[in-house]
PDB file of C-alpha atoms in Angstrom:
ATOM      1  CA  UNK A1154      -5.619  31.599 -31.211  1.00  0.00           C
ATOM      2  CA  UNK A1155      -3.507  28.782 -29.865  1.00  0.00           C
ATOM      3  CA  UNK A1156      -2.933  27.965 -25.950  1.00  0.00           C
ATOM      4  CA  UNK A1157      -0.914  25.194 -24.672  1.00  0.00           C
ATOM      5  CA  UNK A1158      -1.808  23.480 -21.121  1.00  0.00           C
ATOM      6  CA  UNK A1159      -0.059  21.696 -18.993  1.00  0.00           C
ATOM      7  CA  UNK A1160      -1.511  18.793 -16.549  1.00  0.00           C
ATOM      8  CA  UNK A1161      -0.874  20.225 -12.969  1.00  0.00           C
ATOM      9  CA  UNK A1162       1.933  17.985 -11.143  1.00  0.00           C
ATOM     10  CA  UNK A1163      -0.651  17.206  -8.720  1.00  0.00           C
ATOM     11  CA  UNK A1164      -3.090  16.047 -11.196  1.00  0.00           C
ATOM     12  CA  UNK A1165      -0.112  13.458 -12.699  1.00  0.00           C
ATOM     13  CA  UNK A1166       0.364  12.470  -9.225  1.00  0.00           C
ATOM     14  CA  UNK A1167      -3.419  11.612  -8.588  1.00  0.00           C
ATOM     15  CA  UNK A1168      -3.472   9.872 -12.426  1.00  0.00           C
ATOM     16  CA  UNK A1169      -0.603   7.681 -11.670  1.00  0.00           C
ATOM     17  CA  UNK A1170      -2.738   6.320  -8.612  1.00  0.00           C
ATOM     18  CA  UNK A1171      -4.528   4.152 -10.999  1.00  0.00           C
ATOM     19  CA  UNK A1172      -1.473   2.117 -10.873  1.00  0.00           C
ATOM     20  CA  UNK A1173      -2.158  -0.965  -8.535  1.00  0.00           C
ATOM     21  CA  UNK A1174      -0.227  -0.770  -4.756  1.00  0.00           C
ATOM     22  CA  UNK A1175      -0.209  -2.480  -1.753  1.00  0.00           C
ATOM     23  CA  UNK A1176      -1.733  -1.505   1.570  1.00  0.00           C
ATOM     24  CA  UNK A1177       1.462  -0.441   2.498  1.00  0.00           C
ATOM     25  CA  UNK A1178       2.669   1.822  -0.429  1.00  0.00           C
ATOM     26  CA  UNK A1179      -1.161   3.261  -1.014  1.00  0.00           C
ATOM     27  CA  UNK A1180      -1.709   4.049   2.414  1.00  0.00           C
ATOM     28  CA  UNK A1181       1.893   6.035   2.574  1.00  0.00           C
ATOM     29  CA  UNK A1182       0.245   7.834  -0.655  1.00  0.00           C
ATOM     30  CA  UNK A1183      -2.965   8.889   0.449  1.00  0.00           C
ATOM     31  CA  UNK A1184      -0.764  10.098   3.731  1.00  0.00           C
ATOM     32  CA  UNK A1185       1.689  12.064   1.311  1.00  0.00           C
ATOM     33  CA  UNK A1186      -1.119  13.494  -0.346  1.00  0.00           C
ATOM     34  CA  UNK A1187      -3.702  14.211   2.040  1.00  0.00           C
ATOM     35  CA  UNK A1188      -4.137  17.928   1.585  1.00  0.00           C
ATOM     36  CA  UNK A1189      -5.932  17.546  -1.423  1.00  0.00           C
ATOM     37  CA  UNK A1190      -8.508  14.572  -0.075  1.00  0.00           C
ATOM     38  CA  UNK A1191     -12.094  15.926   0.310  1.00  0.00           C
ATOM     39  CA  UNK A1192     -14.461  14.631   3.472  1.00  0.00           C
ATOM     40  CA  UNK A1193     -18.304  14.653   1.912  1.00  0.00           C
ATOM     41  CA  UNK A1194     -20.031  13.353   4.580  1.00  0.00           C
ATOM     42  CA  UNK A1195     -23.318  13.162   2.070  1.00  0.00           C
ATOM     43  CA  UNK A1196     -21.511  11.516  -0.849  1.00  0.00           C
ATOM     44  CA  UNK A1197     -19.728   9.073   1.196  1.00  0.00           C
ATOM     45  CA  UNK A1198     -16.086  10.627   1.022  1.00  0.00           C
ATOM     46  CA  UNK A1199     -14.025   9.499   3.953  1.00  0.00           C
ATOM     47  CA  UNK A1200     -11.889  12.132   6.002  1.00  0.00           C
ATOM     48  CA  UNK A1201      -8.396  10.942   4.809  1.00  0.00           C
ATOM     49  CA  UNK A1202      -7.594   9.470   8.394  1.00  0.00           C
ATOM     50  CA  UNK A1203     -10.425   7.270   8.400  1.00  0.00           C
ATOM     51  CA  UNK A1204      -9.408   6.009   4.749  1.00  0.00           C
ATOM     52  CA  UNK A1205      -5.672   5.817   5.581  1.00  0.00           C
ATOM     53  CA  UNK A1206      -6.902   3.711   8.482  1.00  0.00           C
ATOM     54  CA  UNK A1207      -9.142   1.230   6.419  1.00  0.00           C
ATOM     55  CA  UNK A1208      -6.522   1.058   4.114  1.00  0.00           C
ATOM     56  CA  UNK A1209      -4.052  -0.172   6.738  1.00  0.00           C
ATOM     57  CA  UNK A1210      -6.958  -2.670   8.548  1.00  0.00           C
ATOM     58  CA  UNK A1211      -7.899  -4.256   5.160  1.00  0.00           C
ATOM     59  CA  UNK A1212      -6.765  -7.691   5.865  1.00  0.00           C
ATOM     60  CA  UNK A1213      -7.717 -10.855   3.752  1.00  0.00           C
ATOM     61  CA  UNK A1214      -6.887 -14.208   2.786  1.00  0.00           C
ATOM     62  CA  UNK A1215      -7.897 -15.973  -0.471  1.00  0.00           C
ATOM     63  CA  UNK A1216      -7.773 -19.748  -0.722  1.00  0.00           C
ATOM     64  CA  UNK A1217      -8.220 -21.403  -4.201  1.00  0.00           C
ATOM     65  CA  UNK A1218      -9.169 -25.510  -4.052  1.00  0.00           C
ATOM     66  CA  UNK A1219      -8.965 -26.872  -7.195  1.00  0.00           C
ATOM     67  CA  UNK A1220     -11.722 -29.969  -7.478  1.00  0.00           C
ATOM     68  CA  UNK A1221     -11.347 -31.388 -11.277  1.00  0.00           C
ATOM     69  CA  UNK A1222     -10.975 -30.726 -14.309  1.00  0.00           C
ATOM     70  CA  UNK A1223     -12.804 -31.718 -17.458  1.00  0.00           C
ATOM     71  CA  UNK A1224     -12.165 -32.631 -20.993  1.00  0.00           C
ATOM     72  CA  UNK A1225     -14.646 -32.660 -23.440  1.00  0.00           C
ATOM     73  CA  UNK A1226     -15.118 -34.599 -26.372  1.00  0.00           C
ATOM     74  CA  UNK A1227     -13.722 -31.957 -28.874  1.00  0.00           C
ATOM     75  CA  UNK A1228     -11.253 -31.253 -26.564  1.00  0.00           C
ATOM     76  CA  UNK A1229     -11.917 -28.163 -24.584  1.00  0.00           C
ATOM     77  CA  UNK A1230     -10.604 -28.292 -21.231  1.00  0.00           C
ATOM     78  CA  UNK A1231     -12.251 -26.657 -17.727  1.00  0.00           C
ATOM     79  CA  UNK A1232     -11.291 -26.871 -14.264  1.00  0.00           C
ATOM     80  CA  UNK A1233     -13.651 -27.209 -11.410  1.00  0.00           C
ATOM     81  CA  UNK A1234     -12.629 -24.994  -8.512  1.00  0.00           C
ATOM     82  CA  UNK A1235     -13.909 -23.440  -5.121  1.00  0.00           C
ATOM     83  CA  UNK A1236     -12.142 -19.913  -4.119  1.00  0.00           C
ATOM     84  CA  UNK A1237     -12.745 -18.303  -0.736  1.00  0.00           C
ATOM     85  CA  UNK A1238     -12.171 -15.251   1.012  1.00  0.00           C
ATOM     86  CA  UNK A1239     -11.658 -14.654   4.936  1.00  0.00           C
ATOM     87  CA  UNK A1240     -11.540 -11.301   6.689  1.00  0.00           C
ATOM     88  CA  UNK A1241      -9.892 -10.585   9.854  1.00  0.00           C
ATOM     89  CA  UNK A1242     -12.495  -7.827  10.364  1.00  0.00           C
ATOM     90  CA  UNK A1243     -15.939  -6.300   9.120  1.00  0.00           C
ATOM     91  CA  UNK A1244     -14.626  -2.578   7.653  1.00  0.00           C
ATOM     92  CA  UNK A1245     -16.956  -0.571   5.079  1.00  0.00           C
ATOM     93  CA  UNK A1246     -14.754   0.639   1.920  1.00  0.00           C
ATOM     94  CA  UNK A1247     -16.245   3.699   0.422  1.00  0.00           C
ATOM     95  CA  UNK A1248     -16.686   3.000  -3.186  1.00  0.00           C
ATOM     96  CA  UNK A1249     -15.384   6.442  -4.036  1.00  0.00           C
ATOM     97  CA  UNK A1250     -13.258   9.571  -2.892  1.00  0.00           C
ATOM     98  CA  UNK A1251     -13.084  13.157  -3.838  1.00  0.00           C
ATOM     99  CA  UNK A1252      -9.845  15.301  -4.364  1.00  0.00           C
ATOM    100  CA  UNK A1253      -9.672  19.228  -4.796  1.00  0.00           C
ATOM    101  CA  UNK A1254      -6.636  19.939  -7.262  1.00  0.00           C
ATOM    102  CA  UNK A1255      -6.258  21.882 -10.455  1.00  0.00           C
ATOM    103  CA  UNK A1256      -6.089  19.563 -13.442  1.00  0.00           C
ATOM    104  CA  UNK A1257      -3.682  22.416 -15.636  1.00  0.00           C
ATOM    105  CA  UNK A1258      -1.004  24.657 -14.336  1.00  0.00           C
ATOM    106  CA  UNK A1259      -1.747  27.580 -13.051  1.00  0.00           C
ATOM    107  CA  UNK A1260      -5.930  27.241 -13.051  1.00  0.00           C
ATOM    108  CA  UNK A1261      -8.597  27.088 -10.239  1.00  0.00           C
ATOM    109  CA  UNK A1262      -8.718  24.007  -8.412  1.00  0.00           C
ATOM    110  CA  UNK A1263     -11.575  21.324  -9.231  1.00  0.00           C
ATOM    111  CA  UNK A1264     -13.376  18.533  -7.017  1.00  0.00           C
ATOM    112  CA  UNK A1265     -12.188  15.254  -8.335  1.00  0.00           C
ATOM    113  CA  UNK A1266     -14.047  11.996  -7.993  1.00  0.00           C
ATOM    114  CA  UNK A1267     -11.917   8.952  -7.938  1.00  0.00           C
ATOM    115  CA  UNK A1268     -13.276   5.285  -7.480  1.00  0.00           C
ATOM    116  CA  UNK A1269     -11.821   3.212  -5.206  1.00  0.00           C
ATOM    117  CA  UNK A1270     -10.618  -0.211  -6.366  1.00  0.00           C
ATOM    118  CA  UNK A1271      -9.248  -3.424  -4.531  1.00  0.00           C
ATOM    119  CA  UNK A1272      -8.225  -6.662  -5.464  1.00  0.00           C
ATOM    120  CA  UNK A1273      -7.173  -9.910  -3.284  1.00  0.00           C
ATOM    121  CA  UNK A1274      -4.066 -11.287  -5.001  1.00  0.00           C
ATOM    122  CA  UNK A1275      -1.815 -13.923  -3.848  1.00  0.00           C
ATOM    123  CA  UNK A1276       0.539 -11.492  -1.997  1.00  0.00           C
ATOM    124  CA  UNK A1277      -2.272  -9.291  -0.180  1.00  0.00           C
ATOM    125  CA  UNK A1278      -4.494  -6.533  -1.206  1.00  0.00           C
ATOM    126  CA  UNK A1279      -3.782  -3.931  -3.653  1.00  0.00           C
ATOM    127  CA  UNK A1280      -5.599  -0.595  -4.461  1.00  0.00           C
ATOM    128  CA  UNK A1281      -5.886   1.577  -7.311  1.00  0.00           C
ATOM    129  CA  UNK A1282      -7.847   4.868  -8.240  1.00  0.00           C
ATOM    130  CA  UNK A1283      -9.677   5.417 -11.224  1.00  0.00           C
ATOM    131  CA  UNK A1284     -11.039   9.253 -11.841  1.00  0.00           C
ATOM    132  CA  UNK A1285     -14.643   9.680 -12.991  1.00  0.00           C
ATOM    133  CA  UNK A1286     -14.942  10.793 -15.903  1.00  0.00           C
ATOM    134  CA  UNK A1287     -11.457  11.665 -16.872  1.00  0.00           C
ATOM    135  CA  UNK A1288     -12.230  13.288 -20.119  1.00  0.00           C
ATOM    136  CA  UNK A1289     -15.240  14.730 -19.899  1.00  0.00           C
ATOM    137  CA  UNK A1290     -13.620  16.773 -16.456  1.00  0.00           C
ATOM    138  CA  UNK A1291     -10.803  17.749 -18.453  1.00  0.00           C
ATOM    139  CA  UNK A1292     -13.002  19.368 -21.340  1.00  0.00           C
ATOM    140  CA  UNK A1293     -14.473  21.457 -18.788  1.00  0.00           C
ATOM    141  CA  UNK A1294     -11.777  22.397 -17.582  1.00  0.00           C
ATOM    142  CA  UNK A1295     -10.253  23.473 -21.081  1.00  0.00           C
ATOM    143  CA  UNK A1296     -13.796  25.206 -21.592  1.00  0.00           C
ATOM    144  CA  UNK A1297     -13.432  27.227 -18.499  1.00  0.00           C
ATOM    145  CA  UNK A1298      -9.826  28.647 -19.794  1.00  0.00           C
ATOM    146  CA  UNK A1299     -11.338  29.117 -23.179  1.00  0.00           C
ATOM    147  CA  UNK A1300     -14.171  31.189 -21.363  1.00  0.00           C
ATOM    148  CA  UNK A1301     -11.711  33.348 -19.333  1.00  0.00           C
ATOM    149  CA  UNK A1302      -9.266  34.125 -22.641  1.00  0.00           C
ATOM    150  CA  UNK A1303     -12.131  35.731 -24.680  1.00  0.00           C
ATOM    151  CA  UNK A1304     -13.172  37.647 -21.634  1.00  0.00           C
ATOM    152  CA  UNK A1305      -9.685  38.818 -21.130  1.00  0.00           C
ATOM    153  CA  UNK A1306      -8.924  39.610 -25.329  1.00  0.00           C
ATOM    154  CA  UNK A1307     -12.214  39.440 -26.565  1.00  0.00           C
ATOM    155  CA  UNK A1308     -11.840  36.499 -28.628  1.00  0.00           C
ATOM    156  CA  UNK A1309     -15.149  34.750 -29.112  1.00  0.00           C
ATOM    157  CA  UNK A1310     -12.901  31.362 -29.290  1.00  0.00           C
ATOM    158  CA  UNK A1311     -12.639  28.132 -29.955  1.00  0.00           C
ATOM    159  CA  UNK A1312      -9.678  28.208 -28.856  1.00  0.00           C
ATOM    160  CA  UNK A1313      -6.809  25.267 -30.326  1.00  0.00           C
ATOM    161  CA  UNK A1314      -4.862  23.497 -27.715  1.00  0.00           C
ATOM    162  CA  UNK A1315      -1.481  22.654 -28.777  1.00  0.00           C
TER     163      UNK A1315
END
């Protein structure tokens, strides 16, 4: 027995978050796709507002001062250099978030952890998601169908994904 799945549209939408954005552009996305967002008070999920907010507050500047540089006597080079970061305020950024979405068409919906990420480039802060455990939530997943088709035909599985 053969089944094929297909990633849900709103798990592609939530995978393609690991692509780095601006305040701006991230903060529109968690605001386009707030229904799915999670508040866990006890594992440090953020209501969406709160993270939209942070998001949109997250101001810093990096400075890089370049002191010397060095060449040694077989004739690797290094630079000597002092980098610094300012903040225009004192915000806590949650180190992760949760979702609720199905990961295949057409099965129950699952709680997704995704960890936050920033970096400080020249032309402001960017963000990007990473899920937890990617794979390992996706086999699970795939188990769970495989679970429900031999209850429904009585096929003790495995089942082949195509």
């Amino acid at each position: 027995v053969s089944v094929t799945l297909r990633r849900s549209p709103e798990w592609d939408t939530w995978r393609d978050a690991q692509n780095w954005r601006g305040a701006r552009k991230f903060a529109e996305f968690l605001e386009d796709n707030r229904n799915g967002l999670i508040t866990r008070v006890e594992k440090g999920w953020p209501a969406w507002t709160k993270l939209v907010e942070l998001v949109r507050l997250f101001k810093a500047e990096r400075s890089i001062t370049f002191k010397d540089e060095h060449t040694a006597s077989n004739g690797d080079r290094s630079l000597e250099f002092t980098q610094k970061t300012t903040g225009t305020s004192v915000i806590e950024i949650p180190d992760f978030i949760g979702v609720r979405l199905p990961l295949f068409e057409g099965e129950a919906l699952s709680e997704v952890e995704f960890r936050l990420h920033y970096d400080l480039t020249p032309e402001g802060v960017k963000f990007a998601l990473r899920p937890v455990s990617e794979q390992a939530m996706e086999r699970e997943a795939f188990k769970d169908v495989e679970l429900r088709v031999g209850e429904a035909t009585g096929f003790p599985g495995p089942l082949r994904v195509t």
